[in-house]
mmCIF file of C-alpha atoms in Angstrom:
data_model
loop_
_atom_site.group_PDB
_atom_site.id
_atom_site.type_symbol
_atom_site.label_atom_id
_atom_site.label_comp_id
_atom_site.label_asym_id
_atom_site.label_seq_id
_atom_site.Cartn_x
_atom_site.Cartn_y
_atom_site.Cartn_z
ATOM 1 C CA THR T 136 104.151 121.599 83.099
ATOM 2 C CA ASP T 137 106.341 120.485 86.001
ATOM 3 C CA ALA T 138 103.650 121.561 88.482
ATOM 4 C CA HIS T 139 101.020 119.459 86.719
ATOM 5 C CA THR T 140 103.341 116.419 86.525
ATOM 6 C CA ALA T 141 104.123 116.628 90.247
ATOM 7 C CA ASP T 142 100.428 117.067 91.117
ATOM 8 C CA LEU T 143 99.346 114.132 88.968
ATOM 9 C CA GLU T 144 101.990 111.835 90.450
ATOM 10 C CA SER T 145 100.902 112.755 93.979
ATOM 11 C CA LEU T 146 97.219 112.189 93.145
ATOM 12 C CA ARG T 147 97.944 108.809 91.595
ATOM 13 C CA ASN T 148 99.852 107.812 94.718
ATOM 14 C CA MET T 149 96.834 108.768 96.819
ATOM 15 C CA SER T 150 94.556 106.656 94.610
ATOM 16 C CA GLN T 151 96.915 103.686 94.970
ATOM 17 C CA PHE T 152 96.976 104.134 98.754
ATOM 18 C CA VAL T 153 93.169 103.990 98.914
ATOM 19 C CA GLN T 154 93.013 100.937 96.654
ATOM 20 C CA GLY T 155 95.733 99.191 98.684
ATOM 21 C CA ALA T 156 93.868 99.950 101.925
ATOM 22 C CA THR T 157 90.690 98.562 100.349
ATOM 23 C CA ASP T 158 92.411 95.284 99.469
ATOM 24 C CA SER T 159 93.704 94.967 103.042
ATOM 25 C CA ALA T 160 90.271 95.737 104.559
ATOM 26 C CA GLN T 161 88.583 93.220 102.274
ATOM 27 C CA SER T 162 91.086 90.491 103.130
ATOM 28 C CA LEU T 163 90.746 91.236 106.850
ATOM 29 C CA SER T 164 86.931 91.117 106.725
ATOM 30 C CA PHE T 165 86.978 87.736 105.004
ATOM 31 C CA GLN T 166 89.424 86.420 107.608
ATOM 32 C CA ILE T 167 87.115 87.563 110.417
ATOM 33 C CA TYR T 168 84.133 85.824 108.810
ATOM 34 C CA ARG T 169 86.138 82.607 108.438
ATOM 35 C CA ASN T 170 87.393 82.716 112.036
ATOM 36 C CA SER T 171 85.337 80.252 114.107
ATOM 37 C CA THR T 172 86.059 82.148 117.329
ATOM 38 C CA LEU T 173 84.763 85.433 115.896
ATOM 39 C CA ALA T 174 81.736 83.730 114.339
ATOM 40 C CA LYS T 175 80.289 83.542 117.852
ATOM 41 C CA LEU T 176 80.258 87.333 118.007
ATOM 42 C CA LEU T 177 78.680 87.584 114.567
ATOM 43 C CA TYR T 178 75.840 85.104 114.989
ATOM 44 C CA TYR T 179 75.342 83.956 118.596
ATOM 45 C CA TYR T 180 72.687 85.573 120.719
ATOM 46 C CA GLU T 181 74.382 86.642 123.950
ATOM 47 C CA PRO T 182 77.600 84.572 123.658
ATOM 48 C CA ASN T 183 79.212 83.530 126.938
ATOM 49 C CA GLU T 184 81.870 85.649 128.607
ATOM 50 C CA PHE T 185 84.801 83.357 127.813
ATOM 51 C CA ASP T 186 83.907 83.249 124.110
ATOM 52 C CA VAL T 187 83.661 87.045 124.053
ATOM 53 C CA GLN T 188 87.039 87.533 125.754
ATOM 54 C CA GLY T 189 88.733 85.142 123.340
ATOM 55 C CA ALA T 190 87.071 86.769 120.328
ATOM 56 C CA LEU T 191 88.012 90.321 121.414
ATOM 57 C CA LEU T 192 91.597 89.137 121.870
ATOM 58 C CA GLU T 193 91.520 87.819 118.275
ATOM 59 C CA LEU T 194 90.132 91.151 117.060
ATOM 60 C CA ASN T 195 92.899 93.034 118.863
ATOM 61 C CA ASN T 196 95.453 90.801 117.164
ATOM 62 C CA TYR T 197 93.972 91.717 113.782
ATOM 63 C CA LEU T 198 94.016 95.406 114.711
ATOM 64 C CA ASN T 199 97.652 95.303 115.808
ATOM 65 C CA SER T 200 98.759 93.354 112.745
ATOM 66 C CA ILE T 201 97.769 96.182 110.357
ATOM 67 C CA SER T 202 99.129 99.503 111.551
ATOM 68 C CA PHE T 203 96.882 101.804 109.517
ATOM 69 C CA ILE T 204 93.539 100.456 110.749
ATOM 70 C CA GLU T 205 91.889 102.839 113.206
ATOM 71 C CA SER T 206 89.191 100.492 114.512
ATOM 72 C CA ILE T 207 87.201 97.322 113.799
ATOM 73 C CA TYR T 208 83.526 96.783 114.629
ATOM 74 C CA VAL T 209 81.762 93.420 114.655
ATOM 75 C CA TYR T 210 77.998 93.946 114.596
ATOM 76 C CA ASN T 211 75.458 91.381 115.800
ATOM 77 C CA PRO T 212 71.939 92.760 115.077
ATOM 78 C CA GLN T 213 70.187 89.872 116.847
ATOM 79 C CA TYR T 214 71.988 90.684 120.095
ATOM 80 C CA GLU T 215 71.976 94.417 119.178
ATOM 81 C CA ARG T 216 75.597 94.802 120.123
ATOM 82 C CA PHE T 217 78.795 96.172 118.633
ATOM 83 C CA TYR T 218 82.083 94.488 119.556
ATOM 84 C CA VAL T 219 84.700 97.198 119.127
ATOM 85 C CA VAL T 220 88.504 97.284 119.141
ATOM 86 C CA SER T 221 90.135 100.642 118.547
ATOM 87 C CA ARG T 222 93.502 102.416 118.762
ATOM 88 C CA ARG T 223 91.846 105.161 120.776
ATOM 89 C CA GLY T 224 88.353 105.987 121.944
ATOM 90 C CA GLN T 225 85.696 103.411 122.724
ATOM 91 C CA ALA T 226 86.360 99.679 122.888
ATOM 92 C CA GLY T 227 84.549 96.640 124.216
ATOM 93 C CA ILE T 228 80.906 95.527 124.017
ATOM 94 C CA LEU T 229 78.589 98.430 123.232
ATOM 95 C CA PRO T 230 74.835 98.757 122.617
ATOM 96 C CA ALA T 231 74.058 100.822 119.524
ATOM 97 C CA GLN T 232 72.802 103.803 121.524
ATOM 98 C CA GLU T 233 76.066 104.041 123.513
ATOM 99 C CA LEU T 234 78.338 104.070 120.471
ATOM 100 C CA ASN T 235 80.190 107.359 119.882
ATOM 101 C CA ASP T 236 80.104 106.628 116.177
ATOM 102 C CA GLN T 237 76.385 107.097 115.670
ATOM 103 C CA ASP T 238 76.953 107.734 111.979
ATOM 104 C CA ILE T 239 77.663 104.025 111.441
ATOM 105 C CA LEU T 240 73.990 103.345 112.246
ATOM 106 C CA ARG T 241 73.033 105.487 109.238
ATOM 107 C CA VAL T 242 75.397 103.445 107.062
ATOM 108 C CA LEU T 243 73.948 100.164 108.296
ATOM 109 C CA ASP T 244 70.383 101.381 107.746
ATOM 110 C CA ARG T 245 71.277 102.158 104.118
ATOM 111 C CA PHE T 246 73.716 99.318 103.535
ATOM 112 C CA ASP T 247 72.126 98.383 100.204
ATOM 113 C CA GLN T 248 73.021 101.838 98.816
ATOM 114 C CA TYR T 249 76.728 101.111 99.026
ATOM 115 C CA LYS T 250 78.676 99.017 96.536
ATOM 116 C CA PRO T 251 80.573 96.114 98.114
ATOM 117 C CA PHE T 252 84.021 97.142 99.295
ATOM 118 C CA VAL T 253 83.900 100.628 97.902
ATOM 119 C CA PRO T 254 85.280 102.902 100.650
ATOM 120 C CA ILE T 255 82.642 104.983 102.420
ATOM 121 C CA PRO T 256 84.117 108.418 103.215
ATOM 122 C CA ARG T 257 82.632 109.887 106.382
ATOM 123 C CA ARG T 258 83.453 111.880 109.517
ATOM 124 C CA TYR T 259 82.849 111.272 113.199
ATOM 125 C CA LYS T 260 84.383 111.999 116.587
ATOM 126 C CA ILE T 261 86.436 108.993 117.632
ATOM 127 C CA ALA T 262 86.422 110.189 121.235
ATOM 128 C CA LYS T 263 83.696 112.324 122.802
ATOM 129 C CA ASP T 264 86.153 115.054 123.804
ATOM 130 C CA ASP T 265 87.603 115.414 120.277
ATOM 131 C CA ALA T 266 87.378 119.024 119.121
ATOM 132 C CA GLU T 267 86.704 118.045 115.499
ATOM 133 C CA PRO T 268 85.428 114.935 113.710
ATOM 134 C CA THR T 269 88.039 112.689 112.091
ATOM 135 C CA GLY T 270 87.923 111.778 108.416
ATOM 136 C CA ILE T 271 87.509 108.018 108.051
ATOM 137 C CA TYR T 272 87.344 105.565 105.171
ATOM 138 C CA THR T 273 84.891 102.856 106.199
ATOM 139 C CA TYR T 274 84.714 99.396 104.634
ATOM 140 C CA LEU T 275 81.528 97.440 105.165
ATOM 141 C CA CYS T 276 81.280 93.666 104.842
ATOM 142 C CA TYR T 277 77.925 92.086 105.710
ATOM 143 C CA ASP T 278 75.822 88.953 105.531
ATOM 144 C CA THR T 279 72.100 89.160 104.720
ATOM 145 C CA ILE T 280 69.162 86.822 105.198
ATOM 146 C CA ASN T 281 65.597 86.413 103.890
ATOM 147 C CA VAL T 282 63.889 88.184 101.001
ATOM 148 C CA ASP T 283 63.934 91.517 102.831
ATOM 149 C CA ARG T 284 67.757 91.380 102.789
ATOM 150 C CA GLU T 285 68.087 92.334 106.417
ATOM 151 C CA ILE T 286 71.588 92.347 107.832
ATOM 152 C CA ALA T 287 72.388 89.163 109.746
ATOM 153 C CA SER T 288 75.911 90.314 110.691
ATOM 154 C CA ALA T 289 78.467 92.891 109.674
ATOM 155 C CA VAL T 290 82.180 93.642 109.938
ATOM 156 C CA ILE T 291 83.204 97.307 109.723
ATOM 157 C CA VAL T 292 86.839 98.315 109.179
ATOM 158 C CA ASN T 293 87.751 101.991 109.666
ATOM 159 C CA ILE T 294 90.930 103.591 108.279
ATOM 160 C CA SER T 295 91.960 107.154 109.049
ATOM 161 C CA ALA T 296 92.144 109.565 106.104
ATOM 162 C CA LYS T 297 95.274 111.048 107.687
ATOM 163 C CA TRP T 298 97.074 107.779 107.074
ATOM 164 C CA ILE T 299 95.993 107.761 103.423
ATOM 165 C CA ASN T 300 97.367 111.295 103.025
ATOM 166 C CA LYS T 301 100.525 110.669 105.044
ATOM 167 C CA GLY T 302 103.623 111.714 103.139
ATOM 168 C CA ILE T 303 101.676 112.773 100.041
ATOM 169 C CA GLU T 304 100.658 116.310 100.923
ATOM 170 C CA ALA T 305 103.993 116.901 102.641
ATOM 171 C CA GLY T 306 105.778 116.275 99.381
ATOM 172 C CA SER T 307 103.497 118.373 97.218
ATOM 173 C CA GLY T 308 105.578 121.523 97.661
ATOM 174 C CA LEU T 309 103.084 124.407 97.627
ATOM 175 C CA SER T 310 101.076 125.050 100.777
ATOM 176 C CA SER T 311 98.360 126.934 98.868
ATOM 177 C CA ARG T 312 97.244 123.946 96.803
ATOM 178 C CA GLN T 313 94.116 122.015 97.771
ATOM 179 C CA THR T 314 93.351 118.341 97.163
ATOM 180 C CA PHE T 315 89.864 116.901 96.720
ATOM 181 C CA ILE T 316 88.124 113.620 96.066
ATOM 182 C CA MET T 317 85.182 113.346 93.697
ATOM 183 C CA ASP T 318 83.255 110.135 94.352
ATOM 184 C CA ASP T 319 81.127 108.125 91.932
ATOM 185 C CA HIS T 320 78.173 110.447 92.636
ATOM 186 C CA LYS T 321 80.311 113.504 91.738
ATOM 187 C CA ARG T 322 80.299 114.692 95.340
ATOM 188 C CA MET T 323 83.378 116.753 96.183
ATOM 189 C CA MET T 324 85.134 116.487 99.531
ATOM 190 C CA ALA T 325 88.434 117.684 100.953
ATOM 191 C CA ALA T 326 90.974 114.856 100.853
ATOM 192 C CA ASP T 327 92.585 115.636 104.206
ATOM 193 C CA GLU T 328 89.516 115.229 106.438
ATOM 194 C CA LEU T 329 86.837 114.120 103.933
ATOM 195 C CA LYS T 330 84.767 117.227 104.625
ATOM 196 C CA PRO T 331 82.006 117.614 101.982
ATOM 197 C CA MET T 332 82.236 120.819 99.982
ATOM 198 C CA ALA T 333 79.171 123.040 100.208
ATOM 199 C CA GLU T 334 77.592 124.265 96.980
ATOM 200 C CA ASN T 335 78.315 127.887 97.889
ATOM 201 C CA SER T 336 82.040 127.137 98.232
ATOM 202 C CA GLY T 337 82.438 127.049 94.444
ATOM 203 C CA ILE T 338 84.490 123.827 94.601
ATOM 204 C CA PRO T 339 81.735 121.428 93.408
ATOM 205 C CA ALA T 340 81.567 123.419 90.155
ATOM 206 C CA VAL T 341 85.055 122.119 89.353
ATOM 207 C CA ALA T 342 83.441 118.790 88.402
ATOM 208 C CA SER T 343 81.935 120.440 85.312
ATOM 209 C CA LEU T 344 85.408 121.639 84.198
ATOM 210 C CA ILE T 345 86.935 118.170 84.002
ATOM 211 C CA ASP T 346 87.586 117.065 80.433
ATOM 212 C CA GLU T 347 87.801 113.311 79.798
ATOM 213 C CA GLY T 348 90.441 113.836 77.122
ATOM 214 C CA THR T 349 92.935 115.727 79.290
ATOM 215 C CA ALA T 350 94.587 115.489 82.691
ATOM 216 C CA TYR T 351 94.462 119.174 83.647
ATOM 217 C CA ARG T 352 92.694 122.453 83.013
ATOM 218 C CA VAL T 353 93.468 126.096 83.653
ATOM 219 C CA ALA T 354 90.346 127.881 84.879
ATOM 220 C CA ASP T 355 89.015 130.380 87.404
ATOM 221 C CA VAL T 356 88.070 128.845 90.758
ATOM 222 C CA ASN T 357 86.265 131.306 93.006
ATOM 223 C CA GLY T 358 87.763 134.168 91.006
ATOM 224 C CA THR T 359 91.339 132.849 91.145
ATOM 225 C CA LYS T 360 93.136 131.588 88.051
ATOM 226 C CA SER T 361 94.150 128.044 88.937
ATOM 227 C CA LEU T 362 95.721 124.894 87.567
ATOM 228 C CA ILE T 363 93.287 121.972 88.023
ATOM 229 C CA SER T 364 94.961 118.551 87.815
ATOM 230 C CA TYR T 365 92.941 115.339 88.025
ATOM 231 C CA THR T 366 93.272 111.592 87.621
ATOM 232 C CA ASN T 367 91.225 109.241 85.479
ATOM 233 C CA PRO T 368 88.436 107.404 87.339
ATOM 234 C CA ASP T 369 89.831 104.525 89.404
ATOM 235 C CA ARG T 370 88.147 101.185 90.039
ATOM 236 C CA PHE T 371 85.684 102.892 92.414
ATOM 237 C CA ASN T 372 84.926 105.508 89.742
ATOM 238 C CA TRP T 373 86.562 108.132 91.989
ATOM 239 C CA ARG T 374 88.737 110.997 90.809
ATOM 240 C CA TYR T 375 91.444 112.803 92.748
ATOM 241 C CA ILE T 376 91.711 116.511 92.046
ATOM 242 C CA ARG T 377 94.247 119.168 92.975
ATOM 243 C CA ILE T 378 93.689 122.902 92.609
ATOM 244 C CA THR T 379 96.777 125.119 92.608
ATOM 245 C CA PRO T 380 96.532 128.928 92.230
ATOM 246 C CA TYR T 381 98.526 130.003 89.179
ATOM 247 C CA GLU T 382 100.070 132.790 91.218
ATOM 248 C CA ALA T 383 101.682 130.193 93.501
ATOM 249 C CA ILE T 384 103.142 128.388 90.479
ATOM 250 C CA THR T 385 104.538 131.585 88.967
ATOM 251 C CA GLU T 386 106.000 132.588 92.335
ATOM 252 C CA LYS T 387 107.843 129.317 92.434
ATOM 253 C CA ILE T 388 109.071 129.792 88.851
ATOM 254 C CA ILE T 389 110.228 133.336 89.660
ATOM 255 C CA GLY T 390 111.984 131.997 92.737
ATOM 256 C CA VAL T 391 113.783 129.363 90.674
ATOM 257 C CA ARG T 392 114.698 131.954 88.038
ATOM 258 C CA THR T 393 116.045 134.354 90.684
ATOM 259 C CA LEU T 394 118.067 131.571 92.260
ATOM 260 C CA SER T 395 119.423 130.612 88.819
ATOM 261 C CA VAL T 396 120.480 134.218 88.135
ATOM 262 C CA GLN T 397 122.149 134.422 91.544
ATOM 263 C CA ILE T 398 124.004 131.163 90.950
ATOM 264 C CA ALA T 399 125.065 132.328 87.457
ATOM 265 C CA ALA T 400 126.272 135.656 88.856
ATOM 266 C CA GLY T 401 128.188 133.839 91.580
ATOM 267 C CA ILE T 402 129.804 131.548 89.010
ATOM 268 C CA LEU T 403 130.726 134.577 86.856
ATOM 269 C CA VAL T 404 132.327 136.443 89.775
ATOM 270 C CA ALA T 405 134.159 133.301 90.872
ATOM 271 C CA GLY T 406 135.314 132.725 87.282
ATOM 272 C CA VAL T 407 136.638 136.263 86.920
ATOM 273 C CA LEU T 408 138.420 136.021 90.279
ATOM 274 C CA LEU T 409 139.881 132.620 89.401
ATOM 275 C CA ALA T 410 141.025 133.906 85.977
ATOM 276 C CA TRP T 411 142.751 136.881 87.629
ATOM 277 C CA ILE T 412 144.510 134.603 90.142
ATOM 278 C CA VAL T 413 145.596 132.171 87.422
ATOM 279 C CA SER T 414 146.832 134.960 85.146
ATOM 280 C CA PHE T 415 148.703 136.533 88.068
ATOM 281 C CA VAL T 416 150.392 133.234 88.903
ATOM 282 C CA LEU T 417 151.231 132.478 85.248
ATOM 283 C CA TYR T 418 152.529 136.019 84.600
ATOM 284 C CA LEU T 419 154.766 136.091 87.711
ATOM 285 C CA PRO T 420 157.823 134.326 86.122
ATOM 286 C CA TYR T 421 157.572 136.602 83.077
ATOM 287 C CA ARG T 422 157.543 139.686 85.300
ATOM 288 C CA ARG T 423 160.628 138.391 87.092
ATOM 289 C CA ILE T 424 162.421 137.963 83.765
ATOM 290 C CA VAL T 425 161.413 141.452 82.657
ATOM 291 C CA LYS T 426 162.582 142.871 85.972
ATOM 292 C CA ARG T 427 165.894 141.037 85.650
ATOM 293 C CA VAL T 428 166.421 142.312 82.098
ATOM 294 C CA ASN T 429 165.642 145.849 83.232
ATOM 295 C CA ASP T 430 168.100 145.488 86.130
ATOM 296 C CA LEU T 431 170.832 144.243 83.753
ATOM 297 C CA GLU T 432 170.241 147.152 81.365
ATOM 298 C CA THR T 433 170.441 149.572 84.283
ATOM 299 C CA GLU T 434 173.724 148.030 85.449
ATOM 300 C CA LYS T 435 175.104 148.174 81.913
ATOM 301 C CA ARG T 436 174.264 151.873 81.588
ATOM 302 C CA GLU T 437 175.762 152.637 84.965
ATOM 303 C CA THR T 438 178.978 150.734 84.074
ATOM 304 C CA SER T 439 179.240 152.518 80.746
ATOM 305 C CA TYR T 440 178.772 155.870 82.434
ATOM 306 C CA ALA T 441 181.432 155.073 85.028
ATOM 307 C CA ILE T 442 183.956 154.108 82.325
ATOM 308 C CA ARG T 443 183.376 157.317 80.409
ATOM 309 C CA GLN T 444 183.855 159.338 83.596
ATOM 310 C CA ASN T 445 187.214 157.682 84.241
ATOM 311 C CA MET T 446 188.586 158.278 80.764
#
């Protein structure tokens, strides 16, 4: 169907956006590790003030060179400090306990549970006064030492989910449709803000409806007949899923059909009117000839009558 084709194209675009952002984050992280100025933040215990100022300036240059990056953290566990540059919210040199993004500590504690350069979807308040957490794709690059594989340093790149979705949802057409991500652990989350779907929401059950041999299904989702479109697993083993109520699709079809009927009726009326005008214009000379013939016959009769009267 047209609705499925449009959904699938939009979902594939979203997947490509995430993969493109991953490539950029990976390249940036490697550049930071190779930068001798930034190495002082990564490995030195209590680097001097001038080194820190120069390194933060370098980090800001990296941040400004890639418009879709929300923030960059450089983590030095020996010094127990985060060096942060950000488009909004906290920036500078921060002890772990003063960081607004406390969720990053959970990620670092479980770093070995994450595959290298697979985006980590999460949510946190960028600024303390934010009303709601922001959906963020986090990319973690780290160096480990000793047999215990403790982190010796880490670079964290954060990209806003709103940027990933920019221009994709706007072009999807129907406001009632919902877009989700299913990660490699089959966890479902809303694509717009990466909010995990609770079991009682009914959305996680959609994972069991996905058929490897097809690209869409029609099924009931929370009691509503819906079109479920989904992509094949990408290189992260993620799927992108869109759920569109069938009623919304049929409403659109009815709207198109009504518009088509109205256009056809308009064309018919215009055609009839144009045909009448053309026939009127074409028939006008003939009517003039007929009128002239009738006038001549009338004159002839009148002349004949006048002659008979005079005889």
